[in-house]
Amino acid sequence: MAGVARATPRQIRLATINLLYYPQGDRWQERRPLVETQLRSVAPDVIGLQEVNRSIDQDYALAASAGPQLEYRVFRASEAIRDRYPRHWDGVVLLVRRGTGEVTFHETRRLTYLRVIQAIGIRWPDGKTLTIANTHLHHPDGPPGYVARLRQARTILAFLEVLPSTDATVLGGDLNGLPDEPSLTSLFAAGFRSATREAGLGDPGTFGSGLVAPTIYRGPRLCIDYLLVRGSARVVSAGLAFDQPAADDAGLYPSDHLGLVADLEVSAG
């Protein structure tokens, strides 16, 4: 009997990083070369950015710095810019490498506390499909924060349910919650898996990074940034990214957060 040909899984590299938007003291001009260099080194097919400084077109500048080999397209969660701080919903952006696949949709939904979720659909020529969502959840500690983030997580799950069906979904970003918080446990209960856990790294600390700057958190590192996977996707590898300080300044990192990167294989669902 002739063998049945199996479809080859589609590989994709995804990343996320909170860039830190605080113009009064975020050391962006010093950090910028680190972000640009490490972006080119990691070379993700899609990267989710949070706290983008849209007033200086930081997203388009980073896309341009990646050069023609990556040739990123910019998908903003909002084209409008909030005229005062806090500016959360206008700072969520996806960069998508040209050649990654056809972007079949880009949808957003406002969350509470000026937060937002954005999602794009990717379709490859072989028919495999992937949803990639990017968000930045509310930040307070303690019960008020737990309640706000749980409600936001439930809204995100409802938002994802009405999007076009795809073989797999990735939800990434600064979720501002520890792995055992209600918001995260609700996402895990809905079928999401942690890419870093599946790669054998557990829940690595991503905040704070070690950046020394005004108002920056300097305590022990906490796991609050995630790449979560659901559906027909296998985690090939995952780890920290944007985690290298300047060679001549141990207190200068790309951001106050460390980033994450994951390589996935997407199969037909």
C-alpha positions as a LaTeX table, in Angstrom:
\begin{tabular}{lrrr}
\hline
Residue & $x$ (\AA) & $y$ (\AA) & $z$ (\AA) \\
\hline
Met1 & 0.00 & 0.00 & 0.00 \\
Ala2 & 1.36 & 3.38 & $-0.94$ \\
Gly3 & 2.18 & 5.63 & 2.00 \\
Val4 & 0.05 & 8.68 & 2.74 \\
Ala5 & 1.97 & 11.93 & 2.41 \\
Arg6 & 1.95 & 14.04 & 5.54 \\
Ala7 & 1.72 & 17.80 & 5.39 \\
Thr8 & 4.90 & 19.55 & 6.49 \\
Pro9 & 4.42 & 21.79 & 9.54 \\
Arg10 & 4.89 & 25.51 & 8.93 \\
Gln11 & 7.62 & 27.14 & 11.04 \\
Ile12 & 7.42 & 30.66 & 12.42 \\
Arg13 & 9.44 & 32.70 & 14.94 \\
Leu14 & 7.49 & 35.00 & 17.27 \\
Ala15 & 8.71 & 37.51 & 19.85 \\
Thr16 & 7.39 & 40.09 & 22.30 \\
Ile17 & 8.83 & 43.00 & 24.26 \\
Asn18 & 7.55 & 45.94 & 26.27 \\
Leu19 & 9.69 & 48.84 & 25.04 \\
Leu20 & 9.11 & 51.19 & 28.04 \\
Tyr21 & 7.47 & 54.50 & 27.25 \\
Tyr22 & 8.44 & 57.15 & 29.80 \\
Pro23 & 9.95 & 60.14 & 27.95 \\
Gln24 & 10.90 & 61.92 & 31.19 \\
Gly25 & 13.57 & 59.32 & 31.91 \\
Asp26 & 13.48 & 56.17 & 29.80 \\
Arg27 & 16.98 & 56.58 & 28.26 \\
Trp28 & 15.57 & 55.75 & 24.84 \\
Gln29 & 18.33 & 57.34 & 22.80 \\
Glu30 & 20.87 & 55.21 & 24.68 \\
Arg31 & 18.74 & 52.06 & 24.51 \\
Arg32 & 17.77 & 52.41 & 20.87 \\
Pro33 & 20.93 & 50.85 & 19.36 \\
Leu34 & 20.53 & 47.84 & 21.67 \\
Val35 & 16.93 & 47.29 & 20.60 \\
Glu36 & 17.76 & 47.68 & 16.92 \\
Thr37 & 20.79 & 45.35 & 17.05 \\
Gln38 & 18.98 & 42.66 & 19.03 \\
Leu39 & 15.91 & 42.91 & 16.80 \\
Arg40 & 18.07 & 42.14 & 13.77 \\
Ser41 & 19.76 & 39.31 & 15.69 \\
Val42 & 16.54 & 37.66 & 16.88 \\
Ala43 & 14.89 & 38.31 & 13.48 \\
Pro44 & 11.34 & 37.26 & 14.42 \\
Asp45 & 8.75 & 36.80 & 11.71 \\
Val46 & 6.28 & 38.62 & 13.95 \\
Ile47 & 6.99 & 40.67 & 17.07 \\
Gly48 & 4.49 & 42.20 & 19.45 \\
Leu49 & 5.49 & 45.53 & 20.96 \\
Gln50 & 3.96 & 47.27 & 23.95 \\
Glu51 & 4.50 & 50.81 & 25.29 \\
Val52 & 5.55 & 52.09 & 21.88 \\
Asn53 & 6.27 & 55.83 & 21.78 \\
Arg54 & 4.09 & 56.73 & 18.84 \\
Ser55 & 4.84 & 60.45 & 19.13 \\
Ile56 & 8.27 & 59.73 & 17.58 \\
Asp57 & 7.02 & 56.94 & 15.27 \\
Gln58 & 9.12 & 54.51 & 17.25 \\
Asp59 & 7.44 & 51.54 & 15.57 \\
Tyr60 & 8.18 & 52.66 & 12.01 \\
Ala61 & 11.72 & 53.62 & 12.99 \\
Leu62 & 12.38 & 50.14 & 14.39 \\
Ala63 & 10.87 & 48.52 & 11.32 \\
Ala64 & 13.13 & 50.62 & 9.10 \\
Ser65 & 16.21 & 49.81 & 11.20 \\
Ala66 & 15.65 & 46.10 & 10.59 \\
Gly67 & 16.45 & 46.67 & 6.93 \\
Pro68 & 15.35 & 45.01 & 3.69 \\
Gln69 & 16.20 & 41.48 & 4.83 \\
Leu70 & 13.38 & 41.59 & 7.39 \\
Glu71 & 11.24 & 44.32 & 5.78 \\
Tyr72 & 8.66 & 44.64 & 8.53 \\
Arg73 & 5.12 & 45.87 & 7.99 \\
Val74 & 3.65 & 47.87 & 10.88 \\
Phe75 & 0.19 & 47.04 & 12.29 \\
Arg76 & $-0.91$ & 49.50 & 14.96 \\
Ala77 & $-3.73$ & 48.67 & 17.34 \\
Ser78 & $-4.88$ & 52.26 & 16.82 \\
Glu79 & $-3.91$ & 54.97 & 14.36 \\
Ala80 & $-5.02$ & 57.64 & 16.85 \\
Ile81 & $-2.67$ & 58.88 & 19.57 \\
Arg82 & $-3.91$ & 59.68 & 23.06 \\
Asp83 & $-2.95$ & 63.26 & 23.92 \\
Arg84 & $-1.86$ & 62.56 & 27.49 \\
Tyr85 & $-0.37$ & 59.89 & 29.71 \\
Pro86 & $-1.19$ & 57.07 & 30.34 \\
Arg87 & $-1.06$ & 56.04 & 26.70 \\
His88 & $-1.63$ & 52.31 & 26.66 \\
Trp89 & $-4.02$ & 51.58 & 23.82 \\
Asp90 & $-2.01$ & 53.54 & 21.25 \\
Gly91 & 1.26 & 51.82 & 22.16 \\
Val92 & 0.41 & 48.23 & 21.12 \\
Val93 & 1.93 & 47.32 & 17.74 \\
Leu94 & 2.74 & 44.22 & 15.67 \\
Leu95 & 5.65 & 44.12 & 13.23 \\
Val96 & 5.17 & 41.45 & 10.56 \\
Arg97 & 8.01 & 40.36 & 8.33 \\
Arg98 & 7.19 & 40.44 & 4.63 \\
Gly99 & 7.02 & 36.92 & 3.25 \\
Thr100 & 5.69 & 35.56 & 6.53 \\
Gly101 & 2.33 & 34.93 & 4.88 \\
Glu102 & $-0.82$ & 36.70 & 3.82 \\
Val103 & $-2.35$ & 38.86 & 6.55 \\
Thr104 & $-6.02$ & 37.93 & 6.26 \\
Phe105 & $-7.40$ & 40.14 & 9.03 \\
His106 & $-6.41$ & 42.72 & 11.63 \\
Glu107 & $-8.92$ & 43.23 & 14.44 \\
Thr108 & $-8.80$ & 45.13 & 17.71 \\
Arg109 & $-10.96$ & 45.51 & 20.78 \\
Arg110 & $-10.72$ & 48.09 & 23.54 \\
Leu111 & $-10.36$ & 46.74 & 27.05 \\
Thr112 & $-10.89$ & 48.55 & 30.35 \\
Tyr113 & $-8.33$ & 51.01 & 31.76 \\
Leu114 & $-7.21$ & 52.25 & 28.33 \\
Arg115 & $-5.94$ & 48.80 & 27.34 \\
Val116 & $-6.42$ & 47.05 & 24.01 \\
Ile117 & $-6.05$ & 43.68 & 22.29 \\
Gln118 & $-5.06$ & 43.39 & 18.62 \\
Ala119 & $-4.97$ & 40.26 & 16.49 \\
Ile120 & $-3.90$ & 39.40 & 12.98 \\
Gly121 & $-4.53$ & 36.30 & 10.89 \\
Ile122 & $-1.74$ & 34.71 & 8.85 \\
Arg123 & $-2.38$ & 32.34 & 5.96 \\
Trp124 & 0.42 & 30.52 & 4.14 \\
Pro125 & 0.26 & 29.24 & 0.56 \\
Asp126 & $-0.12$ & 25.65 & 1.84 \\
Gly127 & $-3.36$ & 26.64 & 3.61 \\
Lys128 & $-2.14$ & 26.61 & 7.21 \\
Thr129 & $-3.37$ & 29.51 & 9.33 \\
Leu130 & $-2.38$ & 31.24 & 12.55 \\
Thr131 & $-3.87$ & 33.97 & 14.74 \\
Ile132 & $-1.36$ & 36.20 & 16.56 \\
Ala133 & $-2.68$ & 38.45 & 19.33 \\
Asn134 & $-0.79$ & 41.16 & 21.20 \\
Thr135 & $-1.83$ & 42.99 & 24.36 \\
His136 & $-0.77$ & 44.88 & 27.49 \\
Leu137 & $-2.97$ & 44.29 & 30.53 \\
His138 & $-3.63$ & 46.52 & 33.55 \\
His139 & $-0.80$ & 46.81 & 36.07 \\
Pro140 & $-1.88$ & 47.32 & 39.74 \\
Asp141 & $-0.75$ & 44.88 & 42.41 \\
Gly142 & $-3.10$ & 43.08 & 44.78 \\
Pro143 & $-6.81$ & 42.27 & 44.49 \\
Pro144 & $-7.77$ & 45.33 & 42.36 \\
Gly145 & $-5.24$ & 44.30 & 39.75 \\
Tyr146 & $-6.24$ & 40.63 & 39.89 \\
Val147 & $-9.89$ & 41.52 & 39.27 \\
Ala148 & $-9.14$ & 43.97 & 36.44 \\
Arg149 & $-6.84$ & 41.55 & 34.63 \\
Leu150 & $-9.24$ & 38.63 & 35.02 \\
Arg151 & $-12.01$ & 40.67 & 33.41 \\
Gln152 & $-9.65$ & 41.72 & 30.64 \\
Ala153 & $-8.59$ & 38.10 & 30.06 \\
Arg154 & $-12.24$ & 37.05 & 29.78 \\
Thr155 & $-12.86$ & 39.82 & 27.24 \\
Ile156 & $-9.83$ & 38.66 & 25.26 \\
Leu157 & $-11.12$ & 35.08 & 25.18 \\
Ala158 & $-14.50$ & 36.30 & 23.95 \\
Phe159 & $-12.78$ & 38.48 & 21.32 \\
Leu160 & $-10.71$ & 35.55 & 20.03 \\
Glu161 & $-13.80$ & 33.35 & 19.74 \\
Val162 & $-15.44$ & 35.63 & 17.16 \\
Leu163 & $-12.35$ & 35.93 & 14.96 \\
Pro164 & $-12.03$ & 33.74 & 11.85 \\
Ser165 & $-11.04$ & 30.20 & 12.81 \\
Thr166 & $-7.36$ & 29.30 & 12.41 \\
Asp167 & $-5.22$ & 26.23 & 13.06 \\
Ala168 & $-3.52$ & 27.80 & 16.08 \\
Thr169 & $-3.46$ & 30.97 & 18.16 \\
Val170 & $-0.63$ & 32.78 & 19.91 \\
Leu171 & $-1.37$ & 35.36 & 22.61 \\
Gly172 & 1.65 & 37.40 & 23.60 \\
Gly173 & 2.55 & 40.52 & 25.47 \\
Asp174 & 2.93 & 42.13 & 28.86 \\
Leu175 & 0.11 & 40.48 & 30.82 \\
Asn176 & 1.22 & 42.13 & 34.09 \\
Gly177 & 0.29 & 39.03 & 36.09 \\
Leu178 & 2.19 & 36.18 & 37.72 \\
Pro179 & 1.59 & 32.66 & 36.37 \\
Asp180 & $-0.74$ & 31.68 & 39.23 \\
Glu181 & $-2.96$ & 34.78 & 39.06 \\
Pro182 & $-6.63$ & 34.35 & 38.08 \\
Ser183 & $-6.10$ & 36.04 & 34.70 \\
Leu184 & $-3.41$ & 33.55 & 33.70 \\
Thr185 & $-5.18$ & 30.51 & 35.12 \\
Ser186 & $-8.26$ & 31.48 & 33.12 \\
Leu187 & $-6.18$ & 31.58 & 29.93 \\
Phe188 & $-4.59$ & 28.21 & 30.73 \\
Ala189 & $-8.04$ & 26.75 & 31.43 \\
Ala190 & $-9.13$ & 27.97 & 27.99 \\
Gly191 & $-6.45$ & 25.84 & 26.35 \\
Phe192 & $-3.45$ & 28.17 & 26.20 \\
Arg193 & $-0.01$ & 26.75 & 27.00 \\
Ser194 & 3.11 & 28.62 & 27.99 \\
Ala195 & 5.79 & 28.45 & 25.29 \\
Thr196 & 8.59 & 28.75 & 27.85 \\
Arg197 & 7.13 & 25.94 & 29.96 \\
Glu198 & 6.85 & 23.68 & 26.92 \\
Ala199 & 10.47 & 24.45 & 26.08 \\
Gly200 & 11.50 & 23.35 & 29.59 \\
Leu201 & 12.31 & 26.83 & 30.91 \\
Gly202 & 9.42 & 27.20 & 33.31 \\
Asp203 & 8.36 & 30.78 & 33.98 \\
Pro204 & 11.45 & 32.97 & 33.49 \\
Gly205 & 11.56 & 36.41 & 35.07 \\
Thr206 & 11.07 & 39.20 & 32.55 \\
Phe207 & 10.63 & 42.30 & 34.76 \\
Gly208 & 12.75 & 44.18 & 35.82 \\
Ser209 & 15.51 & 43.71 & 33.38 \\
Gly210 & 18.32 & 45.44 & 35.22 \\
Leu211 & 17.86 & 48.77 & 33.43 \\
Val212 & 18.90 & 51.69 & 35.61 \\
Ala213 & 16.76 & 54.76 & 34.92 \\
Pro214 & 14.45 & 57.13 & 36.83 \\
Thr215 & 11.31 & 55.48 & 38.30 \\
Ile216 & 12.41 & 52.02 & 37.05 \\
Tyr217 & 11.59 & 48.95 & 39.16 \\
Arg218 & 14.79 & 47.34 & 40.46 \\
Gly219 & 13.43 & 44.48 & 42.52 \\
Pro220 & 13.69 & 40.75 & 41.84 \\
Arg221 & 12.65 & 39.63 & 38.38 \\
Leu222 & 9.04 & 38.57 & 37.95 \\
Cys223 & 7.38 & 36.56 & 35.18 \\
Ile224 & 4.76 & 38.89 & 33.69 \\
Asp225 & 5.48 & 38.67 & 29.93 \\
Tyr226 & 4.26 & 35.67 & 27.96 \\
Leu227 & 3.96 & 33.86 & 24.67 \\
Leu228 & 0.94 & 31.57 & 25.04 \\
Val229 & 0.02 & 28.99 & 22.40 \\
Arg230 & $-3.25$ & 27.22 & 21.64 \\
Gly231 & $-4.27$ & 24.78 & 18.93 \\
Ser232 & $-2.19$ & 22.90 & 16.38 \\
Ala233 & 1.18 & 24.46 & 17.15 \\
Arg234 & 4.24 & 22.76 & 18.60 \\
Val235 & 6.82 & 24.76 & 20.53 \\
Val236 & 10.21 & 23.93 & 19.01 \\
Ser237 & 12.17 & 26.31 & 21.24 \\
Ala238 & 11.59 & 29.35 & 23.43 \\
Gly239 & 13.64 & 31.66 & 25.59 \\
Leu240 & 14.50 & 35.17 & 26.65 \\
Ala241 & 15.33 & 37.84 & 24.09 \\
Phe242 & 16.38 & 41.49 & 24.20 \\
Asp243 & 18.22 & 40.46 & 27.35 \\
Gln244 & 21.77 & 41.66 & 26.65 \\
Pro245 & 23.05 & 44.85 & 28.35 \\
Ala246 & 25.39 & 47.30 & 26.68 \\
Ala247 & 28.99 & 46.12 & 26.57 \\
Asp248 & 30.17 & 49.24 & 28.40 \\
Asp249 & 27.21 & 49.80 & 30.76 \\
Ala250 & 25.83 & 46.94 & 32.87 \\
Gly251 & 22.82 & 49.10 & 33.80 \\
Leu252 & 21.73 & 49.74 & 30.21 \\
Tyr253 & 19.31 & 47.17 & 28.76 \\
Pro254 & 17.03 & 47.36 & 25.70 \\
Ser255 & 14.07 & 47.96 & 28.06 \\
Asp256 & 12.94 & 47.59 & 31.66 \\
His257 & 11.41 & 44.29 & 30.51 \\
Leu258 & 13.21 & 41.37 & 28.94 \\
Gly259 & 11.63 & 40.01 & 25.79 \\
Leu260 & 10.64 & 36.49 & 24.78 \\
Val261 & 11.09 & 34.55 & 21.55 \\
Ala262 & 9.64 & 31.22 & 20.44 \\
Asp263 & 9.94 & 29.04 & 17.36 \\
Leu264 & 6.71 & 27.20 & 16.51 \\
Glu265 & 5.61 & 24.56 & 14.05 \\
Val266 & 2.02 & 25.07 & 12.92 \\
Ser267 & 0.08 & 22.10 & 11.55 \\
Ala268 & $-3.35$ & 21.89 & 10.01 \\
Gly269 & $-5.98$ & 21.70 & 12.74 \\
\hline
\end{tabular}
